[in-house]
N, C-alpha and C. Protein backbone atom coordinates (compact mmCIF):
# COMPACT_ATOMS: atom_id res chain seq x y z
N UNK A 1 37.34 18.25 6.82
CA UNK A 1 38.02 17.46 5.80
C UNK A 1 37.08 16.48 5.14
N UNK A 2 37.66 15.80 4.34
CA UNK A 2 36.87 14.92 3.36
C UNK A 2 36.79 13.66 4.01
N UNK A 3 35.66 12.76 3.89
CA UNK A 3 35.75 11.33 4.21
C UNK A 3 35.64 10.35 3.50
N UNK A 4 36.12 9.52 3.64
CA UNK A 4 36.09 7.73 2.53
C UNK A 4 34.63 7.47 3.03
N UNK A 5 33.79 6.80 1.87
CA UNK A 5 32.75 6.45 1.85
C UNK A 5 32.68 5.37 1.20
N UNK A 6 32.12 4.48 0.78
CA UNK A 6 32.14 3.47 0.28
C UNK A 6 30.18 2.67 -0.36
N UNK A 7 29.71 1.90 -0.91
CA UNK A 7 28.67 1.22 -0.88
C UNK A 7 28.62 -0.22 -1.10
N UNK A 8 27.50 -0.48 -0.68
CA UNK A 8 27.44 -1.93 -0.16
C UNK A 8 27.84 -2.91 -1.52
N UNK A 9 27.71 -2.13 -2.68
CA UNK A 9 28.25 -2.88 -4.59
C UNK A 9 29.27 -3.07 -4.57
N UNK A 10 30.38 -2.41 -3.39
CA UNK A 10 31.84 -2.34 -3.90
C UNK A 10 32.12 -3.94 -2.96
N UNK A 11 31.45 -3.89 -1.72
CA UNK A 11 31.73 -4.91 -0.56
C UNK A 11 31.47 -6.47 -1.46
N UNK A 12 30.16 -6.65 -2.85
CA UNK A 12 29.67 -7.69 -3.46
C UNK A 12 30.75 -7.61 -4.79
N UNK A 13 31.51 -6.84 -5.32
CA UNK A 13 32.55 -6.57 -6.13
C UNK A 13 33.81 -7.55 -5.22
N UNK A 14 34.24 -7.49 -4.42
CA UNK A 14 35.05 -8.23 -3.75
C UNK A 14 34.79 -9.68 -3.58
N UNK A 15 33.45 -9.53 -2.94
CA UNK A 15 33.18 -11.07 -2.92
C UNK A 15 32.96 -12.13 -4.84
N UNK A 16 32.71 -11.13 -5.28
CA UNK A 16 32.58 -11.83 -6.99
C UNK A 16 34.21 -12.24 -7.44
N UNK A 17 35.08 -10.86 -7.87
CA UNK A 17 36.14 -11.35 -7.76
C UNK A 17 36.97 -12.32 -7.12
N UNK A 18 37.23 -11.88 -5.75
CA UNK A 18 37.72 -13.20 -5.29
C UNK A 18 37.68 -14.60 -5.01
N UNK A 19 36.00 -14.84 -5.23
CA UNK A 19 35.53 -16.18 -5.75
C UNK A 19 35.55 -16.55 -6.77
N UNK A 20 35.73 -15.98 -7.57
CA UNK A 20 36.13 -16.25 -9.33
C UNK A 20 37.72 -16.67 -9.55
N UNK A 21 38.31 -16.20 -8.67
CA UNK A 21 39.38 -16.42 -9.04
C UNK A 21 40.20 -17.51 -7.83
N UNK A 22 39.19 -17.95 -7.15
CA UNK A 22 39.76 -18.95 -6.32
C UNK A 22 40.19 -18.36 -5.13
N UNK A 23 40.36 -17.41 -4.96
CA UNK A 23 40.84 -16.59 -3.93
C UNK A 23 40.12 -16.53 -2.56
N UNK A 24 39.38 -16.98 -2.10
CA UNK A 24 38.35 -16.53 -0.71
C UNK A 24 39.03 -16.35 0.48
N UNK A 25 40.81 -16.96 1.01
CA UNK A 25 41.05 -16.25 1.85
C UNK A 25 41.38 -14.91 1.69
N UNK A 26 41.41 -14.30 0.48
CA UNK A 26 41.25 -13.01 0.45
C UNK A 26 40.44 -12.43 0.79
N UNK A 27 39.11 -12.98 0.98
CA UNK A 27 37.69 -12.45 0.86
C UNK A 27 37.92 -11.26 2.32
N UNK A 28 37.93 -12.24 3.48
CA UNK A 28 37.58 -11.28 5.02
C UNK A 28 39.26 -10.03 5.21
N UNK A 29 40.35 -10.38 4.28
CA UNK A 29 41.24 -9.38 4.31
C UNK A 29 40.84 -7.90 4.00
N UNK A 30 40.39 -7.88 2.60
CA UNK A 30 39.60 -7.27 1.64
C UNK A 30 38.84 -6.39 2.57
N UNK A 31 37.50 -7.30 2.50
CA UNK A 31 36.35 -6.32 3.28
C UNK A 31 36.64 -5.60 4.31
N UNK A 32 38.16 -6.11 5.33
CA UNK A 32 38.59 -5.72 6.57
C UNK A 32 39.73 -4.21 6.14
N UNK A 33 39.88 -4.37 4.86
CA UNK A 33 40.93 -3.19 4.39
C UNK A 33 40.01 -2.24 4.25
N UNK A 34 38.34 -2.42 3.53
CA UNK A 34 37.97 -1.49 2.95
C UNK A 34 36.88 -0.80 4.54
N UNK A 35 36.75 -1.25 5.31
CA UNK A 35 36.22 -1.33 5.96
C UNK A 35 36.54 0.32 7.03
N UNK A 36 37.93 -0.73 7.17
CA UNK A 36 38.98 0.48 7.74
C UNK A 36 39.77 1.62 6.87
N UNK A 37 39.25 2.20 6.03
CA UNK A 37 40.03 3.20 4.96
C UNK A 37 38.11 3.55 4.64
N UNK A 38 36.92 3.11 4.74
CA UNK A 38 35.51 4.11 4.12
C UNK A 38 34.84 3.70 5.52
N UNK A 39 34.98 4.09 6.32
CA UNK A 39 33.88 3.22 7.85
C UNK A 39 32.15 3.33 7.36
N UNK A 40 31.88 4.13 6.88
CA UNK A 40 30.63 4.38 6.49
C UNK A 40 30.51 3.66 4.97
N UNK A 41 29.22 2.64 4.90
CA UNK A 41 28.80 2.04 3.98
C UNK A 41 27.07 2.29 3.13
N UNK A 42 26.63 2.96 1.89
CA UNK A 42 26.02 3.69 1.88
C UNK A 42 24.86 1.99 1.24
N UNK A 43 23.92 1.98 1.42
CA UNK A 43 22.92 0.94 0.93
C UNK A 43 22.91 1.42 -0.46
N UNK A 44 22.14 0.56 -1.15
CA UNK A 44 21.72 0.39 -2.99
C UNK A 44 20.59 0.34 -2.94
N UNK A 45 19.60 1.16 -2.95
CA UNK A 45 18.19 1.30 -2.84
C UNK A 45 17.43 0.96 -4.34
N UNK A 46 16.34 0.40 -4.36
CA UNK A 46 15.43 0.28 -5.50
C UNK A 46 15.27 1.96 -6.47
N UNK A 47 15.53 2.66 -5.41
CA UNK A 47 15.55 4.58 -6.12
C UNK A 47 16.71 4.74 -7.00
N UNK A 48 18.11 4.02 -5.86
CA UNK A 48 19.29 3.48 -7.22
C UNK A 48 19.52 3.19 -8.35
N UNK A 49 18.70 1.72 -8.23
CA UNK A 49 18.43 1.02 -9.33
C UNK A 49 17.62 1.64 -10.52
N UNK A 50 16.75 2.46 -10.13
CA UNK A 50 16.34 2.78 -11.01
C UNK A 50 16.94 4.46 -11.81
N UNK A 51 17.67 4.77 -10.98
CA UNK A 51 18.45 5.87 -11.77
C UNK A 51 19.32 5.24 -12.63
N UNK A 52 20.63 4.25 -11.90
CA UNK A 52 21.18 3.57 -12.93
C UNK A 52 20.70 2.82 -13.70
N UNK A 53 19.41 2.62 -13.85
CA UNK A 53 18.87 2.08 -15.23
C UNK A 53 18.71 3.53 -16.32
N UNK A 54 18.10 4.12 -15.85
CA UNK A 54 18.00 5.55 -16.72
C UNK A 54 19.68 6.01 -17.21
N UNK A 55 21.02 5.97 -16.22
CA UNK A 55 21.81 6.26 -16.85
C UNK A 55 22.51 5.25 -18.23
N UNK A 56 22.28 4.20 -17.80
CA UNK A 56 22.25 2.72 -18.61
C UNK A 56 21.86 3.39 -20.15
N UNK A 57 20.63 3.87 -20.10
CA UNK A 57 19.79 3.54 -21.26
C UNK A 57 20.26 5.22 -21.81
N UNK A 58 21.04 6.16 -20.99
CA UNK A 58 21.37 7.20 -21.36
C UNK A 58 22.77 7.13 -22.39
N UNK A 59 23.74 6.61 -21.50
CA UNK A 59 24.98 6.72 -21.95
C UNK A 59 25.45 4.75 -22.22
N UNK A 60 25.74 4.46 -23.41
CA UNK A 60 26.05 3.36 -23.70
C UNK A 60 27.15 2.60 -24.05
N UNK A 61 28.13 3.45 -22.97
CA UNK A 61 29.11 2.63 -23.03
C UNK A 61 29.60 2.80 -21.70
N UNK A 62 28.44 2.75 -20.59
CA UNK A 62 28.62 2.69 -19.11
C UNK A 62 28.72 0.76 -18.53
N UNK A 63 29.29 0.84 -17.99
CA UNK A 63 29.12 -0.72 -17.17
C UNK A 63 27.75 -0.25 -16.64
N UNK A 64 27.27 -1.29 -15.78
CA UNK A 64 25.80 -1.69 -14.78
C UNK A 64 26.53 -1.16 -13.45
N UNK A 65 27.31 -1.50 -13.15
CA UNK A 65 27.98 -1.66 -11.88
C UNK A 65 28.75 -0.16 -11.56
N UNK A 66 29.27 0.52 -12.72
CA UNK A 66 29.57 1.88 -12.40
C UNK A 66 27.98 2.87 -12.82
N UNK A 67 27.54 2.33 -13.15
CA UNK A 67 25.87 2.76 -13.33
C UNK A 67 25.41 2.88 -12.18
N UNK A 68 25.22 1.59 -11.01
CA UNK A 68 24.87 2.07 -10.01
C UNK A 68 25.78 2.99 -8.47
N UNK A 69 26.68 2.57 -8.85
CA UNK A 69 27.86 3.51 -7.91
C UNK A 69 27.61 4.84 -8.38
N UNK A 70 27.43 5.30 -9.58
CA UNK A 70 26.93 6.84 -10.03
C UNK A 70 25.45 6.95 -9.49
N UNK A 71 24.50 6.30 -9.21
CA UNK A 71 23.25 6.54 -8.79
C UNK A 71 23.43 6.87 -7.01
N UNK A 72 24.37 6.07 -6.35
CA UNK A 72 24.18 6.48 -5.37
C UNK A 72 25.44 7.71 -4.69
N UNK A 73 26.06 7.80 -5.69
CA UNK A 73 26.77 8.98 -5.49
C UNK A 73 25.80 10.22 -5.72
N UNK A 74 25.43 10.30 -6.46
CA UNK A 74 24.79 11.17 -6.95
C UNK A 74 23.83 11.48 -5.84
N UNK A 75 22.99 10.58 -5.14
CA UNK A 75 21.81 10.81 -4.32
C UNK A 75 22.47 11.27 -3.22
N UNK A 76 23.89 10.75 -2.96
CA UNK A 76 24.48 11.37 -1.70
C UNK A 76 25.38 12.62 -1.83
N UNK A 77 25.55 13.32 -3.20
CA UNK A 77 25.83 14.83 -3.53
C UNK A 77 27.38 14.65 -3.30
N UNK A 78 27.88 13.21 -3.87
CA UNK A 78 29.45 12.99 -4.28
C UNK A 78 30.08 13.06 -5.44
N UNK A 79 31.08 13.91 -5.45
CA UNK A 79 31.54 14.23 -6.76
C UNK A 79 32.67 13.67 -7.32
N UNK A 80 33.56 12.99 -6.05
CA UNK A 80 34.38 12.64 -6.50
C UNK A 80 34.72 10.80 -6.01
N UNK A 81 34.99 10.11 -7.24
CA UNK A 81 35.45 8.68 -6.96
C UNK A 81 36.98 8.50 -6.94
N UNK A 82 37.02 7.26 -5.82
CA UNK A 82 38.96 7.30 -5.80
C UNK A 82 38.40 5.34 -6.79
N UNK A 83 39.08 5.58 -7.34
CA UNK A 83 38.47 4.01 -8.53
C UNK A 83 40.37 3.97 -9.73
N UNK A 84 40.62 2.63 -10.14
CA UNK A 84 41.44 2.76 -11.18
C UNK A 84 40.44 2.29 -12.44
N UNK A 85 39.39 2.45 -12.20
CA UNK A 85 38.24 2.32 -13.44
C UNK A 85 38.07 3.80 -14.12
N UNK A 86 39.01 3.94 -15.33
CA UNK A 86 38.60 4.83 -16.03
C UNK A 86 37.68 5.02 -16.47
N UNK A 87 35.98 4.17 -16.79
CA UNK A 87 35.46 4.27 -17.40
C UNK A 87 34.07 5.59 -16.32
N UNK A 88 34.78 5.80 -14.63
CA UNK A 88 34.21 7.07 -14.59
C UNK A 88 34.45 8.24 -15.22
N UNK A 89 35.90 8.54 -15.86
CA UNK A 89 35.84 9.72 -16.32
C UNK A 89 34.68 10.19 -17.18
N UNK A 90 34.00 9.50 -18.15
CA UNK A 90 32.98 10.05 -18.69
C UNK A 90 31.68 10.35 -18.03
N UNK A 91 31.59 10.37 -16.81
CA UNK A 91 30.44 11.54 -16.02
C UNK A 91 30.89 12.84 -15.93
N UNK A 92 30.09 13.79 -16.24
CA UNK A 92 30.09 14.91 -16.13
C UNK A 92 30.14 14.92 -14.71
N UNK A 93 30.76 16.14 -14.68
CA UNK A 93 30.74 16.32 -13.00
C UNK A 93 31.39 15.20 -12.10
N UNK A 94 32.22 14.41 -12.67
CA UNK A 94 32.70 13.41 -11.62
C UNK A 94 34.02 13.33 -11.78
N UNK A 95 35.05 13.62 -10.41
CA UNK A 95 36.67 13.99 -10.48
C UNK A 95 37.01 12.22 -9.57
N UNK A 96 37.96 11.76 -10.73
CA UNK A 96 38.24 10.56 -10.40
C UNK A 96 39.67 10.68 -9.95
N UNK A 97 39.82 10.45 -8.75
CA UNK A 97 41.51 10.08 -8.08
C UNK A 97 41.54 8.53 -8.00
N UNK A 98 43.01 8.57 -8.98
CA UNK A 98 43.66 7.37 -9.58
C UNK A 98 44.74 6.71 -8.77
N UNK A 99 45.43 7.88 -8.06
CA UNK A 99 46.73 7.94 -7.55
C UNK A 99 46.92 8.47 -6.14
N UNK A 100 46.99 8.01 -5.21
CA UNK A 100 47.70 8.68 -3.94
C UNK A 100 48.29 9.88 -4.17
N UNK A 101 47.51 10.72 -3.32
CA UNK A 101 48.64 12.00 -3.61
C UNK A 101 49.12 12.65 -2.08
């Protein structure tokens, strides 16, 4: 079967949000939800960074942040994101689940 995976951008995505918005006892709920639903957390390597700069400068109307979540999907031969960020649908090759099914 398939497994939840997760990377270490999504764990600093939590901590940005919920400090922005005043929120920090949310903070250790959060990381403790995502924790338990992807057990495996994949690093953001400088090899990352520099793919999602190349996709950056490819496609220009990508965020930075789904720029690098596509770099390390990609290096780890993942095709599919569970995200309510539509703005993956425009990767080729990438099947986005929106919805519990």
């Amino acid at each position: 079967g398939e497994r939840l995976v997760t990377d270490v951008e999504v764990f600093q995505e939590i901590l940005h949000r919920y400090s922005s918005i005043q929120r920090r006892d949310a903070i250790q709920p959060a990381f403790d939800a995502l924790a338990a639903i992807a057990p495996e957390t994949f690093p953001v390597e400088m090899t990352h960074l520099e793919r999602a700069k190349d996709i950056l400068l490819a496609m220009a109307t990508v965020s930075a942040r789904d720029a690098v979540h596509m770099a390390v999907m990609e290096h780890h031969g993942i095709s599919r994101i569970m995200s309510f960020d539509a703005g993956f649908d425009q990767f080729p090759g990438i099947s986005r689940i929106h919805s519990p099914d």
